[in-house]
PDB file of C-alpha atoms in Angstrom:
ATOM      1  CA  UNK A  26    -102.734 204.469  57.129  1.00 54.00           C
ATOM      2  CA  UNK A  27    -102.766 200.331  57.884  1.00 61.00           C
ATOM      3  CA  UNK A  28    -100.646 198.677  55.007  1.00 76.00           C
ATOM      4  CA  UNK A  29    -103.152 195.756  53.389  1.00 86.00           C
ATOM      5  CA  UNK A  30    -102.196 192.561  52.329  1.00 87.00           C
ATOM      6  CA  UNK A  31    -101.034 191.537  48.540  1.00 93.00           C
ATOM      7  CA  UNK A  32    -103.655 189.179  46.938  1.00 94.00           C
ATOM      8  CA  UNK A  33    -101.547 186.685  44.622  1.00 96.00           C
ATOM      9  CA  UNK A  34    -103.034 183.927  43.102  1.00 97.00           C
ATOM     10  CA  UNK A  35    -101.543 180.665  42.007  1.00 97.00           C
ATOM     11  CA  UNK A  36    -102.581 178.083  39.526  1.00 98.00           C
ATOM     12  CA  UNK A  37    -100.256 175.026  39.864  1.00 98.00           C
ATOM     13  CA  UNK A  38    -100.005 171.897  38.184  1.00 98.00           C
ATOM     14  CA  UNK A  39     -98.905 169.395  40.483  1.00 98.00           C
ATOM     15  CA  UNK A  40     -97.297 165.953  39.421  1.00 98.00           C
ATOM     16  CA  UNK A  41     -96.131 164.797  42.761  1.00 97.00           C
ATOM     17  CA  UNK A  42     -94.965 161.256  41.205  1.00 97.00           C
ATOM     18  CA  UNK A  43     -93.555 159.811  44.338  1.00 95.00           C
ATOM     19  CA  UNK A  44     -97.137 160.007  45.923  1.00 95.00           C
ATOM     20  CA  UNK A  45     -99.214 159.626  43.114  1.00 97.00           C
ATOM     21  CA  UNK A  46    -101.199 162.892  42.673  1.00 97.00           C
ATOM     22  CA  UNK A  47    -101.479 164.688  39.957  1.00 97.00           C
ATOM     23  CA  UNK A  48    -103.842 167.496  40.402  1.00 97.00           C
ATOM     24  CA  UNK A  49    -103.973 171.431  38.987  1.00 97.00           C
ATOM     25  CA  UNK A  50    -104.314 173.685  42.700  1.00 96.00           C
ATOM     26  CA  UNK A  51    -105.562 176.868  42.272  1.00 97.00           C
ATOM     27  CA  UNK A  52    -106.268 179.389  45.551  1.00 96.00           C
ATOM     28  CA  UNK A  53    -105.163 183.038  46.905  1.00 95.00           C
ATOM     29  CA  UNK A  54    -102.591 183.431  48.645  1.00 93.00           C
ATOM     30  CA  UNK A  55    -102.362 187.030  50.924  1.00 91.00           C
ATOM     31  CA  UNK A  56     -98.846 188.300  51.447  1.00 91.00           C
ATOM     32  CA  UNK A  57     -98.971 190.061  54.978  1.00 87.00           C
ATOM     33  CA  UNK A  58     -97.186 193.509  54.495  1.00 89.00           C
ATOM     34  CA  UNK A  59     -93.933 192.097  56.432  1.00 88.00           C
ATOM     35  CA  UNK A  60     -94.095 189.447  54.870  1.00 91.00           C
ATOM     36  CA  UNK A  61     -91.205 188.423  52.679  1.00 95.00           C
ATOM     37  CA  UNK A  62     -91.607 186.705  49.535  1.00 96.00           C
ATOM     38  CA  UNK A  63     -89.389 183.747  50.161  1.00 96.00           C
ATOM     39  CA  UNK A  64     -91.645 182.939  52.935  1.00 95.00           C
ATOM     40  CA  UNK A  65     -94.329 183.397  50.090  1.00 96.00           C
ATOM     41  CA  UNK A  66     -92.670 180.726  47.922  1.00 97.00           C
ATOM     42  CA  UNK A  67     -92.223 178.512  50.698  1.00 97.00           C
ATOM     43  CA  UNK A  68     -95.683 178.583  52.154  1.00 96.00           C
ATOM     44  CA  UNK A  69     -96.533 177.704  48.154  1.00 97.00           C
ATOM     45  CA  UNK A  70     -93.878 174.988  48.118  1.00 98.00           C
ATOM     46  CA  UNK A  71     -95.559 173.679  51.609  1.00 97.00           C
ATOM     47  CA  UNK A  72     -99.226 173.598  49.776  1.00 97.00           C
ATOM     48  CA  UNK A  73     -97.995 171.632  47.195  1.00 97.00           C
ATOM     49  CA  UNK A  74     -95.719 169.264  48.897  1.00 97.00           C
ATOM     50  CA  UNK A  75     -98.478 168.273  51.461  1.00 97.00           C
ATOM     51  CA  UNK A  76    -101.516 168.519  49.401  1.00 96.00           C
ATOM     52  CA  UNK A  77    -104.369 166.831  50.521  1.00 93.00           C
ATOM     53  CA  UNK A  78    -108.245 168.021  49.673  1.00 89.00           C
ATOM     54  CA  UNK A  79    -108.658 170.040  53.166  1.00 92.00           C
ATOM     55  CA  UNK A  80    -105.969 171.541  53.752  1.00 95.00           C
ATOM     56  CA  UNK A  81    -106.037 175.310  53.506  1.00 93.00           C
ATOM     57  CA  UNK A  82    -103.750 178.598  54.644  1.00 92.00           C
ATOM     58  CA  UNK A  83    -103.744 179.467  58.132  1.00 87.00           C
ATOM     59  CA  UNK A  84    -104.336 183.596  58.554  1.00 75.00           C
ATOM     60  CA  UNK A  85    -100.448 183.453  59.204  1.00 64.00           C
ATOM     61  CA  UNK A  86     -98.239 186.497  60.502  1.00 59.00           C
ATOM     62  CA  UNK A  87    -101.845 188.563  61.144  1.00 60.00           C
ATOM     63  CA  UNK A  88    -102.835 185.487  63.648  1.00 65.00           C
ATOM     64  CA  UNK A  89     -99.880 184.106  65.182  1.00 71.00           C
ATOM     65  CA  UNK A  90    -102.409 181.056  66.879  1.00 80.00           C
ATOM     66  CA  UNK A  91    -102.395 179.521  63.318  1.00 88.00           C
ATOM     67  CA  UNK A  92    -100.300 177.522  61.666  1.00 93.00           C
ATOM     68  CA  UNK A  93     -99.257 178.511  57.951  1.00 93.00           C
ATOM     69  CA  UNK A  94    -101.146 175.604  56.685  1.00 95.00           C
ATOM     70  CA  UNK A  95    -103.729 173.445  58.161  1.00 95.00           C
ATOM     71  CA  UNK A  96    -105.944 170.553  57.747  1.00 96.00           C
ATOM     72  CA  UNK A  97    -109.071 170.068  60.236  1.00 94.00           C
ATOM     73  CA  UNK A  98    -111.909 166.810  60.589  1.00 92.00           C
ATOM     74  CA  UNK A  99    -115.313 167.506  60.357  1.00 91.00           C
ATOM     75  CA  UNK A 100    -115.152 167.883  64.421  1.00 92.00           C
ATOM     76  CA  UNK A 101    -112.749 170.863  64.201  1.00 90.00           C
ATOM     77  CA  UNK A 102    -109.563 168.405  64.936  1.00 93.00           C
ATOM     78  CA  UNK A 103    -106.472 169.653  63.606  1.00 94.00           C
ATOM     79  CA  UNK A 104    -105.160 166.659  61.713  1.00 96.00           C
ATOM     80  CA  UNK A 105    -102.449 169.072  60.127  1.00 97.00           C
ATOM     81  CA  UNK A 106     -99.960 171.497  61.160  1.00 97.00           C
ATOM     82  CA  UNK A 107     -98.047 172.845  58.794  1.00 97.00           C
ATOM     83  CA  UNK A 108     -95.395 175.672  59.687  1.00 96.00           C
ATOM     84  CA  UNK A 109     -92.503 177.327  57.421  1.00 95.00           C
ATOM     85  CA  UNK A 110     -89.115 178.977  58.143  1.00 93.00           C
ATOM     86  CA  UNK A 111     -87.680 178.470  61.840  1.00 93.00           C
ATOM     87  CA  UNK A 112     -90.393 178.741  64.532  1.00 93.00           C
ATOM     88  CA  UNK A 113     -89.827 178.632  67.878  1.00 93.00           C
ATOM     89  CA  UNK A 114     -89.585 175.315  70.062  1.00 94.00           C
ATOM     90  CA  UNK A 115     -92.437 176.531  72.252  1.00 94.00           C
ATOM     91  CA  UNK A 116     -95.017 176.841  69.533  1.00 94.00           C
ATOM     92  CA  UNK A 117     -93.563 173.435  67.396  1.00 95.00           C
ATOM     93  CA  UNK A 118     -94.648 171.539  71.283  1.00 95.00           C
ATOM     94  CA  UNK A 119     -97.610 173.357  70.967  1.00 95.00           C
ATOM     95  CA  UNK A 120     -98.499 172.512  67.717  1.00 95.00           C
ATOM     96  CA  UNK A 121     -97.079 168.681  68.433  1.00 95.00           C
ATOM     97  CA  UNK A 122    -100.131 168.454  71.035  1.00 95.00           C
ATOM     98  CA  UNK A 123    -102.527 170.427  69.310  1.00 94.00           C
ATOM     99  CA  UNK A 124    -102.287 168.625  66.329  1.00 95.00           C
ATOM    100  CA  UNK A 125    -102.268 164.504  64.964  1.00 95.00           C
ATOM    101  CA  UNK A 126     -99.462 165.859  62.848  1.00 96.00           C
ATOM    102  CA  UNK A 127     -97.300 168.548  62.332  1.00 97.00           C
ATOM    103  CA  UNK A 128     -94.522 169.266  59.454  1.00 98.00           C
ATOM    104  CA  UNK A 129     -92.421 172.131  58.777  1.00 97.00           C
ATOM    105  CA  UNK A 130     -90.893 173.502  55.925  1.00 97.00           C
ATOM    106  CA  UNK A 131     -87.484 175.427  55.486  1.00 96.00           C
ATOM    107  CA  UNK A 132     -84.999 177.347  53.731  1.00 95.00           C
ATOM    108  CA  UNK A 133     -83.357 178.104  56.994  1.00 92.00           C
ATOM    109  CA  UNK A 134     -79.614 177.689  57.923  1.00 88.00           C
ATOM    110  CA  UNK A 135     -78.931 174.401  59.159  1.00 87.00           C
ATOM    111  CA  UNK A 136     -77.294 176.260  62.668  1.00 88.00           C
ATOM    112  CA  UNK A 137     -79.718 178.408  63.476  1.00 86.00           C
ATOM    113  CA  UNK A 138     -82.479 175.305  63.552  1.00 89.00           C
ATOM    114  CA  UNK A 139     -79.879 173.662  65.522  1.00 90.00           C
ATOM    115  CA  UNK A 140     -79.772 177.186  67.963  1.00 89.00           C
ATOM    116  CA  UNK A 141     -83.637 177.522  67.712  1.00 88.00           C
ATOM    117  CA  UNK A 142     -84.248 173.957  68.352  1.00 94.00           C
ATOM    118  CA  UNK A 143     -81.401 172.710  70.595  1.00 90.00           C
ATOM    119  CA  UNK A 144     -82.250 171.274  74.061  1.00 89.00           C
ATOM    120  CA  UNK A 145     -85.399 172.419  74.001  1.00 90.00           C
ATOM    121  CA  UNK A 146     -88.266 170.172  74.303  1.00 91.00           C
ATOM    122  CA  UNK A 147     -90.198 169.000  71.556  1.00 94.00           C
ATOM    123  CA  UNK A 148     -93.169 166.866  72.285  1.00 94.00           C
ATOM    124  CA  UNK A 149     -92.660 164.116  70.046  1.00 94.00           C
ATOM    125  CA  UNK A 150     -89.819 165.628  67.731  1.00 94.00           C
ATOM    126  CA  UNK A 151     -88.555 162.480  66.092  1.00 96.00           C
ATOM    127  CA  UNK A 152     -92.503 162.269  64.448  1.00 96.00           C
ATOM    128  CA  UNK A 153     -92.463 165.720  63.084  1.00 96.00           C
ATOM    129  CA  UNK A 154     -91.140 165.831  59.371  1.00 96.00           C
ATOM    130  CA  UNK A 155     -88.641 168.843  58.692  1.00 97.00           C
ATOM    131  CA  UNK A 156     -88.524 169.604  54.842  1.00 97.00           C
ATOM    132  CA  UNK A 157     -85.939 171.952  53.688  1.00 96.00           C
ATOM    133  CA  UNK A 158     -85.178 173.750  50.588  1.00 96.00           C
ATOM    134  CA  UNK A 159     -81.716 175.442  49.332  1.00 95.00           C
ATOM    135  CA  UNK A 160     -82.054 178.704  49.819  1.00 95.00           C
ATOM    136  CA  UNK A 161     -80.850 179.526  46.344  1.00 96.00           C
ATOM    137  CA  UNK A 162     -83.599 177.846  45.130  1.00 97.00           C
ATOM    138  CA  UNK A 163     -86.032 179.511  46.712  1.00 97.00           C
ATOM    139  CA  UNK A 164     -84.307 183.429  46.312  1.00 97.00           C
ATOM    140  CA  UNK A 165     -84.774 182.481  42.530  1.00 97.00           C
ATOM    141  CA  UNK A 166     -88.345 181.478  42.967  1.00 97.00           C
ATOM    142  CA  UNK A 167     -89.247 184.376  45.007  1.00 97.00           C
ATOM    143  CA  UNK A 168     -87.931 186.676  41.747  1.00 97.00           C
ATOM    144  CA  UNK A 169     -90.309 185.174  39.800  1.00 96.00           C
ATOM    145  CA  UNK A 170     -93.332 185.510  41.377  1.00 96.00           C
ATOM    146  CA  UNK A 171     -95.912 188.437  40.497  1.00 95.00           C
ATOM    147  CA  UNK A 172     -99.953 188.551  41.410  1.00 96.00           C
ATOM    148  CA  UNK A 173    -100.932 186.486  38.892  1.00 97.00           C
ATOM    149  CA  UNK A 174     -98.907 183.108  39.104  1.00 97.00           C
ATOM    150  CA  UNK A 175     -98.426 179.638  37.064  1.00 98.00           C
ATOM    151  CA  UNK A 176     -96.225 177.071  38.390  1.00 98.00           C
ATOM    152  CA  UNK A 177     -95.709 173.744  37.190  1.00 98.00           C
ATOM    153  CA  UNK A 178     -94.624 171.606  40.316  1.00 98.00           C
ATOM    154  CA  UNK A 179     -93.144 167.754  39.848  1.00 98.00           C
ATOM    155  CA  UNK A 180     -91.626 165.681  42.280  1.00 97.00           C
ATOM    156  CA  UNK A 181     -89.625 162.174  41.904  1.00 97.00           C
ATOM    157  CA  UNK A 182     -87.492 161.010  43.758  1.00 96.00           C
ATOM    158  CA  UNK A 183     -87.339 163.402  46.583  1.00 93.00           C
ATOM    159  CA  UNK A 184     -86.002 165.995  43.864  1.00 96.00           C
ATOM    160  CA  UNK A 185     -88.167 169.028  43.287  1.00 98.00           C
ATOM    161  CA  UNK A 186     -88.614 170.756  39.572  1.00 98.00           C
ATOM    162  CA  UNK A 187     -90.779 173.860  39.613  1.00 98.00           C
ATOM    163  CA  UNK A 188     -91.495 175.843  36.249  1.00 97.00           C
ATOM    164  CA  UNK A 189     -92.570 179.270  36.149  1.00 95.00           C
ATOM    165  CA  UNK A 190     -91.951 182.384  33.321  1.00 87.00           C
ATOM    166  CA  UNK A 191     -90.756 180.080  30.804  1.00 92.00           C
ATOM    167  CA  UNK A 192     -88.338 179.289  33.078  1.00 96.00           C
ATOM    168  CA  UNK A 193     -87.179 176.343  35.212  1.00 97.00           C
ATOM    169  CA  UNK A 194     -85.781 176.105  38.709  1.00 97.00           C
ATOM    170  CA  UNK A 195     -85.103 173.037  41.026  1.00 96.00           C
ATOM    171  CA  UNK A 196     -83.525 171.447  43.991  1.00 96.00           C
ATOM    172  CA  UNK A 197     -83.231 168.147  45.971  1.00 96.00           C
ATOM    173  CA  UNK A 198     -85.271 167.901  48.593  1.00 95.00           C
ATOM    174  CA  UNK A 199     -83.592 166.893  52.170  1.00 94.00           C
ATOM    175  CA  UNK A 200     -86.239 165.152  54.004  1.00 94.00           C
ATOM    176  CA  UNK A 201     -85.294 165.198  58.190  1.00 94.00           C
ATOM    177  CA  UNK A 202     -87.425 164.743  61.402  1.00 95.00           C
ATOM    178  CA  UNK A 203     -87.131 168.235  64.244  1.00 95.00           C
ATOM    179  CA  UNK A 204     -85.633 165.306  66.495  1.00 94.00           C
ATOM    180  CA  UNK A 205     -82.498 165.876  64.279  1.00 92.00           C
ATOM    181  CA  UNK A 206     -81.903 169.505  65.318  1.00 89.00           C
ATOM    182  CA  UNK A 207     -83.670 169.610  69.000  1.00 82.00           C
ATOM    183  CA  UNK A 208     -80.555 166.920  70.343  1.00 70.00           C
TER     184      UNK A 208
END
């Protein structure tokens, strides 16, 4: 018997201060069955982050073409490519050429971007944006979340506050270009 996706569904208040948006998100999200759910938080941390009215979740881990997040024009460009975690050089080129922009966010290990990334080539690496997370901060997250979620999401300053459960759990963004890890 096939293993089916977990439905959660998120309801987030965003105050993103240093770009002037404050909007409440609400959309599904499905967990693939390998997925893990720190990639769930950061795929949720990547919606809010780069919100914009069309973007939307690729099919992810069941369609490994897609990015996790995209946006597309009303010819079927992709103006957006958004990926999480560590992929691979070969699809970031990919994605660099498919795409007017691409961004990816992390809670990766500094060296193992470096190992993924190094000496590889990137088409255009110093213009794609690398956002990455503690990974603290996001284990803590990921113990929070259930099917049924409400976050409230602020950002100033490059620092991140995200309140869920009554509770409260945050971290300073580190804002870097691919170009800084594919040297």
């Amino acid at each position: 018997m096939a293993l089916t996706a977990t439905i959660r569904n998120f309801k987030v208040e965003l105050a993103d201060i240093d770009r002037n948006i404050y909007e409440t998100i609400e959309f599904k999200l499905a967990q693939h069955p390998s997925e893990k759910l720190d990639r769930v938080v950061v795929r949720v941390l990547a919606r809010a982050l780069a919100h914009e009215e069309s973007l939307e979740f690729g099919r992810g881990l069941s369609n490994v073409e897609e990015p996790a997040l995209w946006s597309k024009s009303a010819t079927g460009q992709i103006e957006l490519w958004i990926d999480v975690g560590a992929p691979s050089a070969t699809r970031i080129h990919r994605a660099s050429k498919q795409s007017k922009r691409v961004c990816i966010f992390s809670d990766k290990n500094t060296t193992g971007l470096k190992k993924e990334w190094g000496g590889q080539r990137i088409h255009q690496a110093q213009d794609i944006d690398l956002v990455m997370f503690n990974p603290s901060f996001i284990v803590s997250l990921a113990e929070n979340i259930d099917r049924q979620n409400h976050w409230m999401v602020t950002i100033t300053d490059g620092y991140l506050n995200v309140g869920c459960n009554e509770k409260s759990f945050d971290c300073q963004l580190e804002k870097l270009t691919v170009a800084d890890f594919a040297e």
